[in-house]
Coordinates of C-alpha atoms in Angstrom, one line a residue:
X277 CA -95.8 -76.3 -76.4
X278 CA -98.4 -76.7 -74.0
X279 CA -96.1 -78.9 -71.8
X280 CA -93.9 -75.8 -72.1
X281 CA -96.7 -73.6 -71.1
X282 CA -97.9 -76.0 -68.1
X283 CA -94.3 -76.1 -66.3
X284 CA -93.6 -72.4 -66.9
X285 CA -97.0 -71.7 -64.9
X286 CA -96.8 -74.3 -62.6
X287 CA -92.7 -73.1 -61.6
X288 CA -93.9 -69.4 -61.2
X289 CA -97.1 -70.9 -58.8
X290 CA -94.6 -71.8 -56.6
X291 CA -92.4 -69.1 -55.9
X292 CA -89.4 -69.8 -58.3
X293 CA -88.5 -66.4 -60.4
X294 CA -89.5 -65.3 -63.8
X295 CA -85.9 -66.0 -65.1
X296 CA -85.6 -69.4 -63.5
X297 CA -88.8 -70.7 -64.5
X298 CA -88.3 -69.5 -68.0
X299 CA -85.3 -71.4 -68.1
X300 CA -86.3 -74.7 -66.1
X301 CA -89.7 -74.9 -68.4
X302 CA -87.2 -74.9 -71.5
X303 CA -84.9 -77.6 -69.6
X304 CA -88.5 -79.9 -68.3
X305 CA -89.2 -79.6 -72.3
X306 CA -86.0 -81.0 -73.3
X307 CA -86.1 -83.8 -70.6
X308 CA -90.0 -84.8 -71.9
X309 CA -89.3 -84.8 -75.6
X310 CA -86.2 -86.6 -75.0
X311 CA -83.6 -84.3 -76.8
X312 CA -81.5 -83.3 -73.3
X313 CA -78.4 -83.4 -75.5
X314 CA -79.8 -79.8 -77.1
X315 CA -78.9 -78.6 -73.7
X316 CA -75.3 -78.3 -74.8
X317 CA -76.2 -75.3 -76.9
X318 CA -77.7 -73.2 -74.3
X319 CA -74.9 -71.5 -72.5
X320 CA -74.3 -70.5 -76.2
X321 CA -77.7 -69.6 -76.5
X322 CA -77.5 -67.8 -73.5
X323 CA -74.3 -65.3 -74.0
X324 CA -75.9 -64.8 -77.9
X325 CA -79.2 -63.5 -76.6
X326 CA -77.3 -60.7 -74.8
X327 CA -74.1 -60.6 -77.0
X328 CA -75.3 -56.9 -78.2
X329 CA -73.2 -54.0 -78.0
X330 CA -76.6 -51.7 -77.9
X331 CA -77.9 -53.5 -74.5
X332 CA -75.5 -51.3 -72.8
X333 CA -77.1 -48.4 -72.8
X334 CA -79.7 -50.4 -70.4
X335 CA -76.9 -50.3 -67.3
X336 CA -76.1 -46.9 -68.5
X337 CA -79.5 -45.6 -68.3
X338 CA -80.2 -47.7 -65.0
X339 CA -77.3 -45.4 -63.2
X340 CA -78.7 -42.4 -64.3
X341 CA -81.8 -42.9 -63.0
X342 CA -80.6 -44.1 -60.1
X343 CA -78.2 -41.6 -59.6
X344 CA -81.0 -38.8 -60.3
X345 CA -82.7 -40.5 -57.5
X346 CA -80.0 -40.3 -55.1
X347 CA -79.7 -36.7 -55.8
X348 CA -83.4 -35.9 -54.5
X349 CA -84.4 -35.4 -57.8
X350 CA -87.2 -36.6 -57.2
X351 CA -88.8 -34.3 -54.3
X352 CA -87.7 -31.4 -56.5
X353 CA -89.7 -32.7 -59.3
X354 CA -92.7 -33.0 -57.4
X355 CA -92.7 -29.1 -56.2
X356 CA -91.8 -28.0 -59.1
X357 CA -95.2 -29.9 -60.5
X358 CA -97.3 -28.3 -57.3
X359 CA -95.9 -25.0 -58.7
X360 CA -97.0 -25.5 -62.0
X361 CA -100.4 -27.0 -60.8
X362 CA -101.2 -24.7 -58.8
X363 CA -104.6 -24.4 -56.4
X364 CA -106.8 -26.4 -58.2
X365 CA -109.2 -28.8 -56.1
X366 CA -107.7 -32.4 -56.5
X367 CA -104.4 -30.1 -57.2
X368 CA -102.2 -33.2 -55.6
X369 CA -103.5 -35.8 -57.6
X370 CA -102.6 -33.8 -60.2
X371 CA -99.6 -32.9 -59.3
X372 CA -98.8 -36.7 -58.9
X373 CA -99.8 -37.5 -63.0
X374 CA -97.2 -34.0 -63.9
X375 CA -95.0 -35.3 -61.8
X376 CA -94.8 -38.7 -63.0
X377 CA -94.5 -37.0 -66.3
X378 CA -91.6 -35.3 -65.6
X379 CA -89.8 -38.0 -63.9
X380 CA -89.9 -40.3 -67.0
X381 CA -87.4 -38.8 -68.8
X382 CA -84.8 -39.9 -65.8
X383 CA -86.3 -43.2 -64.6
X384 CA -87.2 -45.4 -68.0
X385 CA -89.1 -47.7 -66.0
X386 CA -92.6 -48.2 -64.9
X387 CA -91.0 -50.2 -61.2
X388 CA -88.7 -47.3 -60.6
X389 CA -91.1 -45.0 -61.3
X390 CA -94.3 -46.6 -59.2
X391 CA -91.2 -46.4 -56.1
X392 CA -89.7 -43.3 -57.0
X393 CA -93.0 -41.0 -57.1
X394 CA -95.4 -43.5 -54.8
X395 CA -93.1 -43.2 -51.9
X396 CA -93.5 -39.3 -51.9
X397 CA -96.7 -38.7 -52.9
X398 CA -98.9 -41.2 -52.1
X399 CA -98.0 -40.5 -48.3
X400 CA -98.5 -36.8 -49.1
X401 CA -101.7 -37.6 -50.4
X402 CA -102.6 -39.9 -47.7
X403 CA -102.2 -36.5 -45.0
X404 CA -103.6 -34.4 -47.0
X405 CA -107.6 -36.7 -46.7
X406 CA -107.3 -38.8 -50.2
X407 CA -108.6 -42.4 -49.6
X408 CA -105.2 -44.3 -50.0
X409 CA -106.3 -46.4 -52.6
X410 CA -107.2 -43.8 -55.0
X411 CA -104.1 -42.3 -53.8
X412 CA -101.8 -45.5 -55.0
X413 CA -104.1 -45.7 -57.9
X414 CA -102.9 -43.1 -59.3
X415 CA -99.6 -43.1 -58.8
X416 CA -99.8 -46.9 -60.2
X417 CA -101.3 -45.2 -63.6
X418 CA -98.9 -42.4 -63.9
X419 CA -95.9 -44.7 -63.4
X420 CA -96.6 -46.4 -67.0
X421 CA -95.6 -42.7 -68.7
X422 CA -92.0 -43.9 -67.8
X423 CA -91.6 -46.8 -70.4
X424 CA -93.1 -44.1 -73.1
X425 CA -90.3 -41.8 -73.3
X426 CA -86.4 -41.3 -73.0
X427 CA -84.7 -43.3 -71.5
X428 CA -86.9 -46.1 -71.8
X429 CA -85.2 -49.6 -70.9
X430 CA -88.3 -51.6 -73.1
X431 CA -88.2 -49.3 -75.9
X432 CA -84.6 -50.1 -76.3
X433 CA -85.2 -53.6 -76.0
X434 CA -87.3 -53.5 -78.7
X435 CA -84.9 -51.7 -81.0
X436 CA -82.6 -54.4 -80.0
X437 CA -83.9 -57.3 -81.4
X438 CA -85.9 -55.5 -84.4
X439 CA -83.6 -53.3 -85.5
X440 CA -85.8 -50.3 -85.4
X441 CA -83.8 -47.2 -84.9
X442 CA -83.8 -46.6 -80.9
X443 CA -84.1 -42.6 -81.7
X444 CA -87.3 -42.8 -83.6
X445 CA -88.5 -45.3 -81.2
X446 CA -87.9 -42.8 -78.7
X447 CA -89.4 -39.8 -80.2
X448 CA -92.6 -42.0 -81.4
X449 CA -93.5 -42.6 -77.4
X450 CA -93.9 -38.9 -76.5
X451 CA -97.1 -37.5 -78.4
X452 CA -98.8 -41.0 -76.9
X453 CA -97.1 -40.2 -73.5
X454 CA -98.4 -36.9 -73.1
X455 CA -101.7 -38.1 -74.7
X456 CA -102.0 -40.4 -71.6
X457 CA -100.8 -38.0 -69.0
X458 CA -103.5 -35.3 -70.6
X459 CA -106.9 -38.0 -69.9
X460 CA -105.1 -38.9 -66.4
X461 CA -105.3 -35.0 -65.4
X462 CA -108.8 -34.5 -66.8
X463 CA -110.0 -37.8 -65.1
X464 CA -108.7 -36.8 -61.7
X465 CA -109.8 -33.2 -62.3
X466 CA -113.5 -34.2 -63.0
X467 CA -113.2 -36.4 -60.1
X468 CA -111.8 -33.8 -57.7
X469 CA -114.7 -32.2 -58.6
X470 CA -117.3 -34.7 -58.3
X471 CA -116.4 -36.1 -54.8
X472 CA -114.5 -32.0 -53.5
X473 CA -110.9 -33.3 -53.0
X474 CA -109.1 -31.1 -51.1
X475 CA -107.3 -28.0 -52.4
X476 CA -102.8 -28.6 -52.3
X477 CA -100.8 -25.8 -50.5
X478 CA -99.6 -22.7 -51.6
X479 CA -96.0 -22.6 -52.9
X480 CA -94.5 -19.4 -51.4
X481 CA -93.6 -17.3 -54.4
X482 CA -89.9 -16.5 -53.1
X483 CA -89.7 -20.3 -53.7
X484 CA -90.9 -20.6 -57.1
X485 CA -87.1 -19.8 -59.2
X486 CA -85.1 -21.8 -57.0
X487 CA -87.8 -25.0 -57.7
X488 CA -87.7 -24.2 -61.4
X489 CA -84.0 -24.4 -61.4
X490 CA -83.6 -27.4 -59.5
X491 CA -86.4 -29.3 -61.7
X492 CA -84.4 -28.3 -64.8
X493 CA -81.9 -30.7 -65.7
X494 CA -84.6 -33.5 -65.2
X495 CA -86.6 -31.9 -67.9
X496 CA -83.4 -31.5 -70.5
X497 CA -81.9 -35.2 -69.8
X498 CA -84.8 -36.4 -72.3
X499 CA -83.9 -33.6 -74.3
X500 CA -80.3 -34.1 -74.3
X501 CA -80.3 -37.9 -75.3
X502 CA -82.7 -37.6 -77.9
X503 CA -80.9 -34.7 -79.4
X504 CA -78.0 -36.0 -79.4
X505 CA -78.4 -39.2 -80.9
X506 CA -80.6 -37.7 -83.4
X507 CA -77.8 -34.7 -84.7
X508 CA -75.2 -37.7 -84.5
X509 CA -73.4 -36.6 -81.6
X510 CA -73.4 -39.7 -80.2
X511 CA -74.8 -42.9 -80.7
X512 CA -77.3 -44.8 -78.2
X513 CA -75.0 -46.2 -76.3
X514 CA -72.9 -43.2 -75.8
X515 CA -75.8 -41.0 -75.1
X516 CA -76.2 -43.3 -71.9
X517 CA -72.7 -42.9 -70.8
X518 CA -73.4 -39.3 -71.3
X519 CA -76.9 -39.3 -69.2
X520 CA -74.4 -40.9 -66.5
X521 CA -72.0 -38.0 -66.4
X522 CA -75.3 -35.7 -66.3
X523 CA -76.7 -37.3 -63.5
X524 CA -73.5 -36.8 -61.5
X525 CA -72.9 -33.2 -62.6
X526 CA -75.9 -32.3 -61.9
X527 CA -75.9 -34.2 -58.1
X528 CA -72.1 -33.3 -57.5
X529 CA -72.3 -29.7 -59.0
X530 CA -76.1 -28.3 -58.9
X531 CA -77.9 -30.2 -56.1
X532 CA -74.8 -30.8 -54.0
X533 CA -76.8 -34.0 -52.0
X534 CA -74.5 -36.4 -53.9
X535 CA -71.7 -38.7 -51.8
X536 CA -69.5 -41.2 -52.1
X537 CA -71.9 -43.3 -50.5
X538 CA -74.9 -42.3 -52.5
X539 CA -73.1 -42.8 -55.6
X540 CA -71.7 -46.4 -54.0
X541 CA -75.2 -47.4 -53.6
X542 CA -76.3 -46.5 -57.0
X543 CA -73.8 -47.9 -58.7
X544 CA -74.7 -51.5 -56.7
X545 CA -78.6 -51.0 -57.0
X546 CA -77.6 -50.2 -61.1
X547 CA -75.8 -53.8 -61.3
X548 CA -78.0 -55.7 -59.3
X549 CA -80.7 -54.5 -61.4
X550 CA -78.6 -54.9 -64.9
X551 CA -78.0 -58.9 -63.8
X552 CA -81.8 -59.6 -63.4
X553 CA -82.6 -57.6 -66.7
X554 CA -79.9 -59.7 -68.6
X555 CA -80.2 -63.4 -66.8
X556 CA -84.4 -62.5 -67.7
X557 CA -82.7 -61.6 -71.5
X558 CA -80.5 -64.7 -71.8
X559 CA -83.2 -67.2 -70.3
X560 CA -85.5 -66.0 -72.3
X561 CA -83.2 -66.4 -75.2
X562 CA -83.8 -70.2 -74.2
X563 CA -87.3 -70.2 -75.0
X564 CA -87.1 -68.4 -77.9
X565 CA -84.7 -71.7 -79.2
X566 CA -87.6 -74.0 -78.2
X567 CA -89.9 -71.8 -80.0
X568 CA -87.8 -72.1 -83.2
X569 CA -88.1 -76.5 -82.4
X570 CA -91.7 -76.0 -82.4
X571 CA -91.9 -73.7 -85.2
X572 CA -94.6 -72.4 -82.8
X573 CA -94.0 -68.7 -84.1
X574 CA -95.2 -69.7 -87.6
X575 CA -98.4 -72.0 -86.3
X576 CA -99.2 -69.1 -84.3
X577 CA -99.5 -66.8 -87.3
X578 CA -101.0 -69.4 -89.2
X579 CA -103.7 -69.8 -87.0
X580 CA -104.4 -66.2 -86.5
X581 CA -104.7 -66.0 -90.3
X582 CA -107.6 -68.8 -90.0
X583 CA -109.2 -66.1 -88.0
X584 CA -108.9 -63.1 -90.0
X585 CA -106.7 -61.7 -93.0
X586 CA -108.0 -58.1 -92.0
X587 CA -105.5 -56.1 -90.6
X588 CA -107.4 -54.4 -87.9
X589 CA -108.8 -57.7 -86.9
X590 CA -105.2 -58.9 -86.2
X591 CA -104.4 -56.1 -84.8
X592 CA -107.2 -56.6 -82.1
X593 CA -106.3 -60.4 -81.7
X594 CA -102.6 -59.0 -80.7
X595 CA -103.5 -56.2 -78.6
X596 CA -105.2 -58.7 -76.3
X597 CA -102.7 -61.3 -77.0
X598 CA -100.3 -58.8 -75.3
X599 CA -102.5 -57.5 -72.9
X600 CA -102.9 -60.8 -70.9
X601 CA -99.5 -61.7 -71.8
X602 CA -98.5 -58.3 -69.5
X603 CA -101.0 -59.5 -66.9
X604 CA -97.9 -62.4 -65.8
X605 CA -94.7 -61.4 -67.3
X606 CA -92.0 -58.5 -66.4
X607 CA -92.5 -57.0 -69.9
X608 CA -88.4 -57.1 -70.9
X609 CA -89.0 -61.0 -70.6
X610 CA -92.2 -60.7 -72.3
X611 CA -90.9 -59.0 -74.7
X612 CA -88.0 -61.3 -76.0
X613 CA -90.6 -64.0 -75.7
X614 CA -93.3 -62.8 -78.4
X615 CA -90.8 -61.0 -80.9
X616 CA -89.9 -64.2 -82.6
X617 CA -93.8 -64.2 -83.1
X618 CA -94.4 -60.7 -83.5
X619 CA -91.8 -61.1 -86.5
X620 CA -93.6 -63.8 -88.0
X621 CA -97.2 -61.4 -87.7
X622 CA -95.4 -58.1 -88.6
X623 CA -95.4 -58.2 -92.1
X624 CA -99.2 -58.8 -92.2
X625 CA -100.4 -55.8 -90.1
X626 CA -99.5 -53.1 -92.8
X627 CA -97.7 -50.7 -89.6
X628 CA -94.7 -49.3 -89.6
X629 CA -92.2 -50.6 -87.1
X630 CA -91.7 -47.9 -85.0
X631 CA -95.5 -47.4 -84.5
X632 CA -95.5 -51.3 -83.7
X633 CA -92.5 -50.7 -81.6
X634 CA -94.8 -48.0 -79.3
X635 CA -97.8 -50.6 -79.6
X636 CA -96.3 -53.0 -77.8
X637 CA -94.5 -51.6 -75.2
X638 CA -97.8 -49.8 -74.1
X639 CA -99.7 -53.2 -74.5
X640 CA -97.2 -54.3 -72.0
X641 CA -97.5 -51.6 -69.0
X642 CA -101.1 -51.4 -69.0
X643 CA -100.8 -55.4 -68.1
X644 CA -98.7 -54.3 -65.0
X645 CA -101.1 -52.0 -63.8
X646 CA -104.2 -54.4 -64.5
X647 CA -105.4 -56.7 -61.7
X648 CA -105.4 -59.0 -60.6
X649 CA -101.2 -60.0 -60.7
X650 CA -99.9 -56.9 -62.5
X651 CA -96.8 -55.7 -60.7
X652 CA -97.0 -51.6 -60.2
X653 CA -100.4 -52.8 -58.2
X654 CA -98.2 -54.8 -55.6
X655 CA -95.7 -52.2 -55.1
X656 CA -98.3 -48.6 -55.0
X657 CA -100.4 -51.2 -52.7
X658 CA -97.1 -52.1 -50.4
X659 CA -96.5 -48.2 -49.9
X660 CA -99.7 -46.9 -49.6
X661 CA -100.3 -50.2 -47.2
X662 CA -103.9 -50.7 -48.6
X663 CA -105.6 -54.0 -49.8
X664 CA -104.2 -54.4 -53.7
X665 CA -108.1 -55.4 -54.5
X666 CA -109.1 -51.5 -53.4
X667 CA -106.2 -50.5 -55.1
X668 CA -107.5 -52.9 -58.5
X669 CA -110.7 -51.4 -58.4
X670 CA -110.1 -47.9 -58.1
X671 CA -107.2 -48.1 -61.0
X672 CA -110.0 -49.0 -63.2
X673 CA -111.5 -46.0 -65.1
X674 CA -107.5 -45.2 -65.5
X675 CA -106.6 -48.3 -67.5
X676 CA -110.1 -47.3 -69.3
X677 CA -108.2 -44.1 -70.5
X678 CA -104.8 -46.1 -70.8
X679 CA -106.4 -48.4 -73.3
X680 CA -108.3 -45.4 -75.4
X681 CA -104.5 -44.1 -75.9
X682 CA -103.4 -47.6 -76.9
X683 CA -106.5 -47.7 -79.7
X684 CA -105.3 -44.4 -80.8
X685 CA -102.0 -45.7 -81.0
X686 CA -102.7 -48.7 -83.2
X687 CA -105.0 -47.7 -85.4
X688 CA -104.0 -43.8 -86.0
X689 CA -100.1 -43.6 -87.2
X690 CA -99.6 -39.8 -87.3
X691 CA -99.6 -40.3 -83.3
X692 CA -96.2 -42.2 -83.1
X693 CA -94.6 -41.3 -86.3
X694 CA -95.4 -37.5 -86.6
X695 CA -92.2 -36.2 -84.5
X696 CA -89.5 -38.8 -85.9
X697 CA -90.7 -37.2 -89.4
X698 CA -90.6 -33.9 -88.2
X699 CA -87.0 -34.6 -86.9
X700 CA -85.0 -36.6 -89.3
X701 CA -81.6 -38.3 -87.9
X702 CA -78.4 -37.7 -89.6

């Protein structure tokens, strides 16, 4: 395995993509060992790993997002959180964690959302005399509220290949979600306070329906797919299908800002970004098959046992485990890497799976805000066009607050499993 390791590194040191390297390292382990005739199995390999009906809702979702987007959802959103903010000092850092919040519930991913919300408002913070690391900083922390809640792309990865029921999955992130959003708010409050950021504008009052209208339907599409799936409406999949005909509704019909060229373009950005999630799926699927050669999934567990048999002491060995593993990997990849793993260590940690389920995604996203590699840094640092080790270092007491939630998360249960016992599905 450490061959396997070594050439996975060593192909992502020089340039090669995630994908590719994940499936080159699996090939370079074949040739080593000898046993290139396995290679025969891998196209099947390939197709099985995303031969599952459910994985559709991740192009589905995609769109909508996209097509939210397009629509200028995402200015709309951002008033509408200045409105609700109001004239508080730091109000626009603020208003970037609210809106970041909001905007979850359409985008599903921490990327889209680091774009979606950094290329508004860390130029708007920028004018308005924040130093621009702080300024991406932020907007890097905030975008990890994305993967948390409906309609997130990892939380229905991880329903994929457990099994776990993608409805409580998605109700289990929220309470942790808005958790994190609340110590973001009070960190940059206290800070605005400390060092006298400057106060946001005023929203003219005869402004303030029209914004509230307009930030609506971002702020029921959570609503809606959740519901839904959880009355039995409709099941996952269809509830993306239906987010799609929202988000054009909603662009054709309310905002009016949606064309045939808008909607071209979303649909293109929605399949280019569908391909990379399912070649990263189905190469991955490769190294899970070496993994099962190397009955490395079973050492692993083995060997964590020779640490520990305490729960809570596994627990810790994982969270770390997961945390570095974030550091290097776009966490979809990551995560079909480590289940067969995770499903060996499972049955030891005494959680229930949805609580796991939350646990892990988390673990993930704070590794793409964490420096020095993690991949919201790069993109708040290319927009805001500041050095990504200014950026690092002022992220810092964020991913302090990020990992206090994930504590919370693993080691007190009533935080993710609270609101899928309070709504049962049908």
């Amino acid at each position: 395995m450490t061959l396997y390791l070594l050439s996975f590194l060593g192909f992502m040191m020089i340039g090669i993509p995630v994908a590719f390297s994940l499936g080159l390292s699996s090939i370079t382990y074949l040739i080593v060992n000898g046993q290139l005739h396995l290679m025969i199995g891998f196209p099947q390999k390939m197709i099985a790993g995303i031969d599952n009906f459910v994985l559709l809702t991740i192009p589905f979702f995609i769109l909508a997002g996209n097509l939210m987007n397009s629509a200028d959802l995402t200015r709309q959103i951002v008033r509408f959180a200045q409105m609700l903010v109001g004239r508080v000092r730091g109000g626009l850092a603020a208003v970037n964690v609210v809106a970041s919040m909001m905007f979850s519930g359409v985008s599903g991913a921490a990327t889209a959302e680091a774009s979606a919300i950094g290329s508004v408002m860390i130029p708007a913070m920028q004018r308005d005399g924040y130093k621009p690391e702080y300024a991406a900083a932020v907007t890097a922390a905030g975008s990890i509220l994305g993967p948390l809640v409906p309609p997130s792309l990892a939380l229905i990865l991880y329903g994929v290949l457990t099994g776990t029921s993608i409805a409580d999955l998605f109700l289990a992130g929220i309470v942790p979600a808005f958790a994190l959003c609340g110590g973001l708010l009070v960190y940059v409050l206290v800070k605005a306070r400390r060092e006298d950021h400057p106060l946001p504008p005023v929203i003219p009052a005869d402004e303030r329906k029209s914004l509230a209208v307009k930030a609506l339907p971002a702020l029921l599409l959570p609503v809606i797919i959740v519901g839904g799936i959880r009355s039995g409406v409709f099941t996952p999949t269809e509830a993306a299908a239906v987010a799609v005909v929202y988000a054009l509704a909603v662009g054709l019909l309310l905002y009016r800002t949606l064309d045939g060229r808008k909607i071209a373009a979303s649909f293109y950005e929605a399949a280019t970004m569908t391909a990379g999630v399912m070649l990263i799926v189905a190469m991955a699927s490769m190294t899970s098959f070496i993994l099962g050669i190397e009955n490395i999934p079973r050492e692993i567990a083995a060997q964590m046992l020779a640490i520990s048999s305490e729960p809570w002491v596994l627990l810790l060995l994982l969270n770390l485990v997961l945390l570095i593993l974030g550091l290097f990997l776009e966490p979809l990849a990551a995560l079909v890497l480590v289940m067969p793993i995770l499903n060996e260590l499972f049955p030891l940690l005494g959680i229930d799976s949805v609580q796991f389920g939350v646990m892990v995604v988390l673990n993930l996203m704070i590794g793409m805000i964490t420096p020095p590699v993690g991949l919201c840094l790069f993109i708040v640092s290319a927009i805001g066009k500041t050095p990504l080790e200014k950026v690092a270092v002022a992220i810092l007491p964020m991913i302090g607050i990020a990992l206090l939630i994930l504590a919370l998360v693993a080691f007190v249960p009533a935080l993710t499993l609270t609101l899928p016992s309070l709504f049962p599905g049908q």
